[in-house]
Tab-separated table of C-alpha atoms in Angstrom:
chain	number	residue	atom	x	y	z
A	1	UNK	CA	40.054	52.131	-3.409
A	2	UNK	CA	42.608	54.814	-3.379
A	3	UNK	CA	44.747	55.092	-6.728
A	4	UNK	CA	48.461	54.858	-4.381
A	5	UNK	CA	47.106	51.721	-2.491
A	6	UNK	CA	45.961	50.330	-6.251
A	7	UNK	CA	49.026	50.596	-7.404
A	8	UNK	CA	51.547	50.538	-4.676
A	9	UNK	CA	54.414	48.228	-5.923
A	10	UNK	CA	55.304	45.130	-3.498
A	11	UNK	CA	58.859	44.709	-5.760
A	12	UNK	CA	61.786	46.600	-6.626
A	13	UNK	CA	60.910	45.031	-9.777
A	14	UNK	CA	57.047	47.361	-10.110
A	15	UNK	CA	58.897	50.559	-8.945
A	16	UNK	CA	58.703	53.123	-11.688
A	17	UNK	CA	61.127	56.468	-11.644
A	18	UNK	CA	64.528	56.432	-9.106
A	19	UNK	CA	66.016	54.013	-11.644
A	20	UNK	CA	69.459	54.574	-10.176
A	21	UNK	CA	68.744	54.656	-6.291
A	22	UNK	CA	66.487	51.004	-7.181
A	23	UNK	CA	69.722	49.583	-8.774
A	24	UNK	CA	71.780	50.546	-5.670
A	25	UNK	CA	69.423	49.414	-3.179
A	26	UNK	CA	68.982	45.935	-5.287
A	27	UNK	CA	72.856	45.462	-5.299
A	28	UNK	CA	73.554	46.501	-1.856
A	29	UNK	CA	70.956	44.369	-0.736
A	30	UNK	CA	72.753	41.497	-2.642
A	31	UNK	CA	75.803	41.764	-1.329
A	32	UNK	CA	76.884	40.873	2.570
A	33	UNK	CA	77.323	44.618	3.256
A	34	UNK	CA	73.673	45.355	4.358
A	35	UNK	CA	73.579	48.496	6.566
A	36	UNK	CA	71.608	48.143	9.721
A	37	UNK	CA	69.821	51.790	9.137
A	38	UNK	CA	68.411	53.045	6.290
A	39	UNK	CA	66.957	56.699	5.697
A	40	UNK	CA	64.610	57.384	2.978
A	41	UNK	CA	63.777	61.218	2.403
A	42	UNK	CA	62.334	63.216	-0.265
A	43	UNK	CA	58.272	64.922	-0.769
A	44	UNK	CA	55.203	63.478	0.667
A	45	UNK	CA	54.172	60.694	-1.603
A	46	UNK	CA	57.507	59.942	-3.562
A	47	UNK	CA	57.456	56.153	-2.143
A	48	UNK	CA	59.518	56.338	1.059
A	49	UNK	CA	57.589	54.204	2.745
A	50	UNK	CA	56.674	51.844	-0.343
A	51	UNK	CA	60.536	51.099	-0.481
A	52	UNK	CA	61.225	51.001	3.201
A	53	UNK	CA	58.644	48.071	2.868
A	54	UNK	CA	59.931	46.263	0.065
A	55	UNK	CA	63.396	46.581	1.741
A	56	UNK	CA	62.024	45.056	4.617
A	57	UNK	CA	60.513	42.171	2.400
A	58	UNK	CA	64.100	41.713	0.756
A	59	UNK	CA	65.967	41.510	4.346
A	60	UNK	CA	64.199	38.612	5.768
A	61	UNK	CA	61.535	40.361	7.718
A	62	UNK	CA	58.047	38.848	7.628
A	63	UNK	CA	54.972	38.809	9.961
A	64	UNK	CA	55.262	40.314	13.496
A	65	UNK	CA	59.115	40.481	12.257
A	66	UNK	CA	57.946	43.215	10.726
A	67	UNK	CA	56.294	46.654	12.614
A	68	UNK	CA	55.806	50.018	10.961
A	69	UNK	CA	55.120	53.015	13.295
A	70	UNK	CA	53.724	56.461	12.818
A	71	UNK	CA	55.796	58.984	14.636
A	72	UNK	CA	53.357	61.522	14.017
A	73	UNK	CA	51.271	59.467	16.332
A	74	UNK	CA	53.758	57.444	18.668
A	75	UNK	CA	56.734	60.327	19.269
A	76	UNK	CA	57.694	59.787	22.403
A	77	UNK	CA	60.700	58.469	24.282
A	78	UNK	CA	58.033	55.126	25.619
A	79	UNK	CA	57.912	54.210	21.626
A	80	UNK	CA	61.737	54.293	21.202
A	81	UNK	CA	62.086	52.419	24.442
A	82	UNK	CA	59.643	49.661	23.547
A	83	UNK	CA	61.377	49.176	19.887
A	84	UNK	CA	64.876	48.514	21.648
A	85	UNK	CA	63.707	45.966	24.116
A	86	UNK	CA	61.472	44.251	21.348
A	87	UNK	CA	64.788	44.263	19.025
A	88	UNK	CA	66.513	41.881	22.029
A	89	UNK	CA	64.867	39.454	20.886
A	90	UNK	CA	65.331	36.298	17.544
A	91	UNK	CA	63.015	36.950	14.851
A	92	UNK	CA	59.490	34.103	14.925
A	93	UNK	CA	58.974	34.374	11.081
A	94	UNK	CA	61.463	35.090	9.082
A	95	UNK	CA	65.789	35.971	9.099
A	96	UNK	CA	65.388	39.800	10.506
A	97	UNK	CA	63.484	42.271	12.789
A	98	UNK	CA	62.871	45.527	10.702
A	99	UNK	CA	61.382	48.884	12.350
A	100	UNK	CA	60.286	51.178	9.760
A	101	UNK	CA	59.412	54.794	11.539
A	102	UNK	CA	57.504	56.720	9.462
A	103	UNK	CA	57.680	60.408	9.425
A	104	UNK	CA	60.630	60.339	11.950
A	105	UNK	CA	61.195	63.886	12.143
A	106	UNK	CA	58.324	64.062	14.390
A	107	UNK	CA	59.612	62.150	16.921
A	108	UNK	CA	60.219	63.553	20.066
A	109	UNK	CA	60.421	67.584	20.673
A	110	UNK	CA	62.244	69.711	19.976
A	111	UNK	CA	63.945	68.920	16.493
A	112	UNK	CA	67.183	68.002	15.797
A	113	UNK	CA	68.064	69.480	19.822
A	114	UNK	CA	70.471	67.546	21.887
A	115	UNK	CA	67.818	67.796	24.737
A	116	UNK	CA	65.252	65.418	22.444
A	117	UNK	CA	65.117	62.501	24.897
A	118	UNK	CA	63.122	60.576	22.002
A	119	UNK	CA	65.744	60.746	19.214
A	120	UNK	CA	68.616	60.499	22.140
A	121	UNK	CA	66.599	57.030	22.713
A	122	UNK	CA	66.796	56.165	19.040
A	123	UNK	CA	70.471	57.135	18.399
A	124	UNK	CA	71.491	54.807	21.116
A	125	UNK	CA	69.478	51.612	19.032
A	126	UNK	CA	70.866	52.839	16.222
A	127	UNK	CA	74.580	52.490	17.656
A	128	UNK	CA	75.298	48.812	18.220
A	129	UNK	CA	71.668	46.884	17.034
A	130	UNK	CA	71.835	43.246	17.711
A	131	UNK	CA	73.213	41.719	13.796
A	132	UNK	CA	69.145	40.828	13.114
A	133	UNK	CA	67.923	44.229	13.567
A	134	UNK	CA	67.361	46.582	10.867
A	135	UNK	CA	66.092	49.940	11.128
A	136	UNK	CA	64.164	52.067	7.997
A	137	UNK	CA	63.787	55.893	8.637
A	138	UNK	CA	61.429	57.214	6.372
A	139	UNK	CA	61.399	61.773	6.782
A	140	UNK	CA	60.017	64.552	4.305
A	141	UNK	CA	61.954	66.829	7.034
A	142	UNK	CA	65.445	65.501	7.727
A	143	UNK	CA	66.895	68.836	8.998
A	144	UNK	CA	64.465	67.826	11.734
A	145	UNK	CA	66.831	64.772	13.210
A	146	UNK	CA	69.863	64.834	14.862
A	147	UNK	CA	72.686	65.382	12.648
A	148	UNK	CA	73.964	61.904	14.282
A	149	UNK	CA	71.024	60.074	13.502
A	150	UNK	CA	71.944	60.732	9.996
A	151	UNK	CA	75.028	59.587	10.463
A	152	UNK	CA	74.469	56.569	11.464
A	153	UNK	CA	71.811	55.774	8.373
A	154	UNK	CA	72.955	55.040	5.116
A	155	UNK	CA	70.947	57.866	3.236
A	156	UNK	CA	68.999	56.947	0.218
A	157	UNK	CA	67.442	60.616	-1.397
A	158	UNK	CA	63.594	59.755	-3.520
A	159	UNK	CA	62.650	61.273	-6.025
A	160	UNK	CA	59.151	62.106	-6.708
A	161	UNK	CA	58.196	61.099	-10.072
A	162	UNK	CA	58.560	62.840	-13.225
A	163	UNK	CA	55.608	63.867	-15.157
A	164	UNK	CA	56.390	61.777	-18.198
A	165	UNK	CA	56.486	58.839	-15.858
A	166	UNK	CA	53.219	59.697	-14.593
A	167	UNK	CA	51.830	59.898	-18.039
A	168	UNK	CA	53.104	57.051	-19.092
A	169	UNK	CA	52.111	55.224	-16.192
């Protein structure tokens, strides 16, 4: 078994490193303030996508509540589509619908270009989601979305770990 999916925390509580950006995710997720789009950025293999999923696990989202998508793989406007008319509807299992895209800067072409139907498609869910929809971005390439994507995420930089963590780990 591969050493990440060993030891891939399921808690905020197992994350080790981003002390500060765990604390603000734990209280904002405490409060009644919850924003409806998160981004996540920082290197390949800092645990984006680790906390996008345990944020997903602290909102309410569980089972078929819950979808992940590559957007290496599913980039088109058809994906973007699809995810707004699925967020229409209640959540089956738990309190909230969550969407985590994965490597978001690849959806769509042509970058962070007004003329990128895909992320167009996006921004528009992004706008006004329905109040138990919740959207986690997850990028090594930010620069790559629309500067109004980002604007409508509440940003949350990751840090990849330090090499005294690692040791000590």
């Amino acid at each position: 078994m591969a050493l990440y999916r060993k030891h891939r925390p399921q808690t905020f509580d197992a994350v080790h490193g981003n002390e500060d950006l765990i604390h603000s995710l734990s209280n904002m997720l405490a409060s009644d303030e919850i924003p409806h789009a998160f981004l996540f950025t920082g290197p390949t293999g800092c645990g984006k996508t680790t906390l996008g999923r345990i944020v997903a696990k602290e909102i309410g989202a569980k089972g078929n509540d819950y979808r992940e998508v590559d957007s290496a793989q599913f980039n088109g406007v058809a994906t973007v589509r699809e995810i707004r008319n699925q967020a229409q509807f209640r959540p089956q299992e738990g309190k909230a619908r969550v969407w985590l895209l994965d490597e978001v800067h690849m959806l769509g072409r042509g970058g962070n270009s007004s003329k990128n139907e895909a992320q167009n498609a996006l921004l528009k869910a992004l706008e006004d989601p329905p109040d138990h929809v919740y959207y986690i971005l997850c990028t090594t390439d930010p620069q790559q979305l629309l500067p109004t994507i980002k604007g409508r995420c509440q940003h949350f930089q990751v840090q990849a770990l330090s090499e005294k963590v690692m040791v000590k780990l």
